[in-house]
Amino acid sequence: MKNKYVKQAYAEVSNRNKGETQFLNAVKEVFESLEPVYDAHPELAKKKYLERIAEPQRVIEFKVEWKDDNGDIQVNRGYRVQQNNAIGPFKGGLRFNQSVNLSILKSLAFEQTFKNALTGCPMGGGKGGSDFDPHGKSPAEIERFCHAFMKQLYPYIGSKKDVPAGDLGVGGTEIGYLIDEYLKHRKDIGTLTGKPLDKGGLKGRTEATGYGLCYFTEEMLNDHGKSFKGAKVLISGSGNVSTYACAKATELGATVIGMSDRNGYIVDEAGIDYKKLIKAKEGRASIENYLKYSDTAKYAENPTDLFKVKADIVLPCATQNEIDLDTAKTLVTNGVYAVAEGANLPTKLDAIAYLQENKVLFGPAKASNAGGVGCSYFEMCQNAEDSKWTFNKTDKKLHEMMVGIYHNVKDAAERYGDKENLVMGANIFGFETVTKKMK
Ligand code: NDP
């Protein structure tokens, strides 16, 4: 860091959050990209926005006691990080995974504050979860845990206060259990989003992140005289985001030639059919199962080798740290001209820098996968109006939102002299939106 104030602010945040590596990494990345703003506007330093935006408004930590199938009592820890509510209620997912700790949740809540601001919807940032790991638990144990978790969390949330949603380990089923428990205490259906359709959910929310990613990417491509039409695409993962990215990229004229899962990847030059993929992956089966539905597909182990397949566009939609520097070099050698992130943090920082240096168009997750949380806001509106939106209404508004995000982010990057740097543009535009409302 070169800017004196930014450097000082980061030193203060590091000092206050010693040992919280994930959180400090997230803060550093954002602070660094805000240096041009502070170089141009040194007068902002006295408002201390950086120190204020990095400190959560409130952190709630609680004990969750529940009974396993043997009737034995188990203890887990629950959290809710209420990061920033300058532009609207705290908003962000709940993650159930053994890796969950305060540093991870604080980093995600910090990122979420910027992402939510990009959508143009009045939503602040938050994140929560538990070190409870659903893997290896029976459905009844997961249900009991969700009820016990919400019994502790419900006093702190509400549709105008803090609106959690799903994240890793928390899908529609878990949100269904959580809202059932919440409604026993308070009649406020808009308090959770990502709900099943019969419990106040929104048509189109399931598809939103994958579709939104493709709308953003198409706008970015069009802006550079390119499009999905006729392009060969690789998409990592075969879960919610990847499947609907495959559906929309195909609809926009691309051929999705490769996809992956935790164990391996498939290549099908004839194009992967997302409906067949959904069937093949039923019950979290191996993606190798896709071979039953296609005569042309091939399967191989080691999912990272997917990125060695020659293609034009890459959409990492599985997990964090999928693309490292070596992988980025392979993509450049293979002639890939666009990478847009569907997953959160799938590309390492040095890999992003390499792709940008080599003129690969790069869509950062904060902007390119914001369609999911954007549609969560539509779910909040639907619940507040006590109405039912159609799929088409959601999809049309999602498309408008993603096109708007692309241009706002690009304009911010352009104003600070690096128009192709959408990472910087997303951080700057998010920062400007939040700080405008911070008193
Ligand atoms: P899912 O659990 O539905 O899907 C994840 C997919 O990634 C699965 O197919 C999984 O394989 C695969 N996978 C996991 N690890 C690897 C790996 N190392 N290599 C290749 N594939 C792997 O999750 P989502 O699709 O919901 O989320 C994916 C990402 O997108 C996460 O980072 C999430 O935080 C982010 N995101 C999701 C949003 C949403 O609306 N769902 C919104 C914004 C961001 P397997 O099937 O074998 O388990």
JSON list of C-alpha atoms and ligand atoms in Angstrom, two decimals, residues 95 115 167-168 205 209 236-242 260-263 281 284-285 303 317-320 322 342-344 369 372, ligand 1:
[
{"chain": "A", "resi": 95, "resn": "ARG", "atom": "CA", "xyz": [-23.16, -21.08, 6.32]},
{"chain": "A", "resi": 115, "resn": "LYS", "atom": "CA", "xyz": [-21.71, -6.74, -3.25]},
{"chain": "A", "resi": 167, "resn": "ASP", "atom": "CA", "xyz": [-25.07, -20.36, 1.80]},
{"chain": "A", "resi": 168, "resn": "LEU", "atom": "CA", "xyz": [-22.90, -23.50, 1.93]},
{"chain": "A", "resi": 205, "resn": "ARG", "atom": "CA", "xyz": [-34.46, -17.28, -7.27]},
{"chain": "A", "resi": 209, "resn": "THR", "atom": "CA", "xyz": [-27.07, -16.49, -9.68]},
{"chain": "A", "resi": 236, "resn": "SER", "atom": "CA", "xyz": [-16.52, -25.56, -13.11]},
{"chain": "A", "resi": 237, "resn": "GLY", "atom": "CA", "xyz": [-18.91, -27.27, -10.69]},
{"chain": "A", "resi": 238, "resn": "SER", "atom": "CA", "xyz": [-22.28, -28.83, -11.41]},
{"chain": "A", "resi": 239, "resn": "GLY", "atom": "CA", "xyz": [-24.35, -27.42, -8.56]},
{"chain": "A", "resi": 240, "resn": "ASN", "atom": "CA", "xyz": [-26.87, -24.59, -8.42]},
{"chain": "A", "resi": 241, "resn": "VAL", "atom": "CA", "xyz": [-24.80, -21.75, -9.92]},
{"chain": "A", "resi": 242, "resn": "SER", "atom": "CA", "xyz": [-23.02, -23.88, -12.56]},
{"chain": "A", "resi": 260, "resn": "SER", "atom": "CA", "xyz": [-16.81, -30.62, -13.23]},
{"chain": "A", "resi": 261, "resn": "ASP", "atom": "CA", "xyz": [-17.56, -31.72, -9.68]},
{"chain": "A", "resi": 262, "resn": "ARG", "atom": "CA", "xyz": [-15.52, -32.54, -6.57]},
{"chain": "A", "resi": 263, "resn": "ASN", "atom": "CA", "xyz": [-14.07, -35.71, -8.16]},
{"chain": "A", "resi": 281, "resn": "LYS", "atom": "CA", "xyz": [-26.26, -35.30, -10.54]},
{"chain": "A", "resi": 284, "resn": "ARG", "atom": "CA", "xyz": [-25.10, -35.63, -5.46]},
{"chain": "A", "resi": 285, "resn": "ALA", "atom": "CA", "xyz": [-23.99, -38.53, -7.71]},
{"chain": "A", "resi": 303, "resn": "PRO", "atom": "CA", "xyz": [-11.42, -31.52, -11.66]},
{"chain": "A", "resi": 317, "resn": "CYS", "atom": "CA", "xyz": [-18.72, -21.59, -10.39]},
{"chain": "A", "resi": 318, "resn": "ALA", "atom": "CA", "xyz": [-17.66, -24.28, -7.89]},
{"chain": "A", "resi": 319, "resn": "THR", "atom": "CA", "xyz": [-15.61, -23.07, -4.95]},
{"chain": "A", "resi": 320, "resn": "GLN", "atom": "CA", "xyz": [-12.82, -20.77, -3.70]},
{"chain": "A", "resi": 322, "resn": "GLU", "atom": "CA", "xyz": [-9.97, -22.84, -8.18]},
{"chain": "A", "resi": 342, "resn": "GLY", "atom": "CA", "xyz": [-19.88, -17.39, -10.41]},
{"chain": "A", "resi": 343, "resn": "ALA", "atom": "CA", "xyz": [-18.41, -18.75, -7.16]},
{"chain": "A", "resi": 344, "resn": "ASN", "atom": "CA", "xyz": [-17.08, -16.53, -4.37]},
{"chain": "A", "resi": 369, "resn": "ASN", "atom": "CA", "xyz": [-22.59, -13.20, -9.06]},
{"chain": "A", "resi": 372, "resn": "GLY", "atom": "CA", "xyz": [-28.53, -14.13, -6.33]},
{"chain": "B", "resi": 1, "resn": "NDP", "atom": "P1", "xyz": [-23.55, -26.19, -4.79]},
{"chain": "B", "resi": 1, "resn": "NDP", "atom": "O1", "xyz": [-23.20, -26.89, -3.52]},
{"chain": "B", "resi": 1, "resn": "NDP", "atom": "O2", "xyz": [-24.93, -26.30, -5.34]},
{"chain": "B", "resi": 1, "resn": "NDP", "atom": "O3", "xyz": [-22.55, -26.63, -5.95]},
{"chain": "B", "resi": 1, "resn": "NDP", "atom": "C1", "xyz": [-21.16, -26.63, -5.83]},
{"chain": "B", "resi": 1, "resn": "NDP", "atom": "C2", "xyz": [-20.62, -27.50, -6.95]},
{"chain": "B", "resi": 1, "resn": "NDP", "atom": "O4", "xyz": [-19.21, -27.35, -6.96]},
{"chain": "B", "resi": 1, "resn": "NDP", "atom": "C3", "xyz": [-20.90, -28.98, -6.76]},
{"chain": "B", "resi": 1, "resn": "NDP", "atom": "O5", "xyz": [-21.17, -29.55, -8.03]},
{"chain": "B", "resi": 1, "resn": "NDP", "atom": "C4", "xyz": [-19.58, -29.53, -6.20]},
{"chain": "B", "resi": 1, "resn": "NDP", "atom": "O6", "xyz": [-19.34, -30.89, -6.52]},
{"chain": "B", "resi": 1, "resn": "NDP", "atom": "C5", "xyz": [-18.62, -28.66, -6.96]},
{"chain": "B", "resi": 1, "resn": "NDP", "atom": "N1", "xyz": [-17.30, -28.60, -6.33]},
{"chain": "B", "resi": 1, "resn": "NDP", "atom": "C6", "xyz": [-16.97, -28.43, -5.03]},
{"chain": "B", "resi": 1, "resn": "NDP", "atom": "N2", "xyz": [-15.64, -28.40, -4.89]},
{"chain": "B", "resi": 1, "resn": "NDP", "atom": "C7", "xyz": [-15.12, -28.53, -6.13]},
{"chain": "B", "resi": 1, "resn": "NDP", "atom": "C8", "xyz": [-13.81, -28.55, -6.66]},
{"chain": "B", "resi": 1, "resn": "NDP", "atom": "N3", "xyz": [-12.75, -28.43, -5.87]},
{"chain": "B", "resi": 1, "resn": "NDP", "atom": "N4", "xyz": [-13.64, -28.69, -8.00]},
{"chain": "B", "resi": 1, "resn": "NDP", "atom": "C9", "xyz": [-14.70, -28.80, -8.82]},
{"chain": "B", "resi": 1, "resn": "NDP", "atom": "N5", "xyz": [-15.97, -28.80, -8.38]},
{"chain": "B", "resi": 1, "resn": "NDP", "atom": "C10", "xyz": [-16.17, -28.66, -7.06]},
{"chain": "B", "resi": 1, "resn": "NDP", "atom": "O7", "xyz": [-23.17, -24.65, -4.51]},
{"chain": "B", "resi": 1, "resn": "NDP", "atom": "P2", "xyz": [-23.65, -23.37, -5.30]},
{"chain": "B", "resi": 1, "resn": "NDP", "atom": "O8", "xyz": [-23.71, -23.65, -6.75]},
{"chain": "B", "resi": 1, "resn": "NDP", "atom": "O9", "xyz": [-24.83, -22.79, -4.63]},
{"chain": "B", "resi": 1, "resn": "NDP", "atom": "O10", "xyz": [-22.45, -22.36, -4.97]},
{"chain": "B", "resi": 1, "resn": "NDP", "atom": "C11", "xyz": [-21.21, -22.43, -5.65]},
{"chain": "B", "resi": 1, "resn": "NDP", "atom": "C12", "xyz": [-20.42, -21.19, -5.34]},
{"chain": "B", "resi": 1, "resn": "NDP", "atom": "O11", "xyz": [-21.15, -20.01, -5.67]},
{"chain": "B", "resi": 1, "resn": "NDP", "atom": "C13", "xyz": [-20.02, -20.98, -3.85]},
{"chain": "B", "resi": 1, "resn": "NDP", "atom": "O12", "xyz": [-18.78, -20.32, -3.83]},
{"chain": "B", "resi": 1, "resn": "NDP", "atom": "C14", "xyz": [-21.10, -20.04, -3.33]},
{"chain": "B", "resi": 1, "resn": "NDP", "atom": "O13", "xyz": [-20.68, -19.30, -2.20]},
{"chain": "B", "resi": 1, "resn": "NDP", "atom": "C15", "xyz": [-21.25, -19.13, -4.55]},
{"chain": "B", "resi": 1, "resn": "NDP", "atom": "N6", "xyz": [-22.51, -18.40, -4.62]},
{"chain": "B", "resi": 1, "resn": "NDP", "atom": "C16", "xyz": [-23.70, -19.07, -4.66]},
{"chain": "B", "resi": 1, "resn": "NDP", "atom": "C17", "xyz": [-24.88, -18.36, -4.75]},
{"chain": "B", "resi": 1, "resn": "NDP", "atom": "C18", "xyz": [-26.19, -19.05, -4.88]},
{"chain": "B", "resi": 1, "resn": "NDP", "atom": "O14", "xyz": [-27.20, -18.36, -5.11]},
{"chain": "B", "resi": 1, "resn": "NDP", "atom": "N7", "xyz": [-26.26, -20.39, -4.81]},
{"chain": "B", "resi": 1, "resn": "NDP", "atom": "C19", "xyz": [-24.89, -16.87, -4.72]},
{"chain": "B", "resi": 1, "resn": "NDP", "atom": "C20", "xyz": [-23.58, -16.28, -4.78]},
{"chain": "B", "resi": 1, "resn": "NDP", "atom": "C21", "xyz": [-22.45, -17.04, -4.69]},
{"chain": "B", "resi": 1, "resn": "NDP", "atom": "P3", "xyz": [-20.15, -32.12, -5.86]},
{"chain": "B", "resi": 1, "resn": "NDP", "atom": "O15", "xyz": [-21.43, -32.16, -6.62]},
{"chain": "B", "resi": 1, "resn": "NDP", "atom": "O16", "xyz": [-19.25, -33.27, -6.09]},
{"chain": "B", "resi": 1, "resn": "NDP", "atom": "O17", "xyz": [-20.33, -31.77, -4.41]}
]
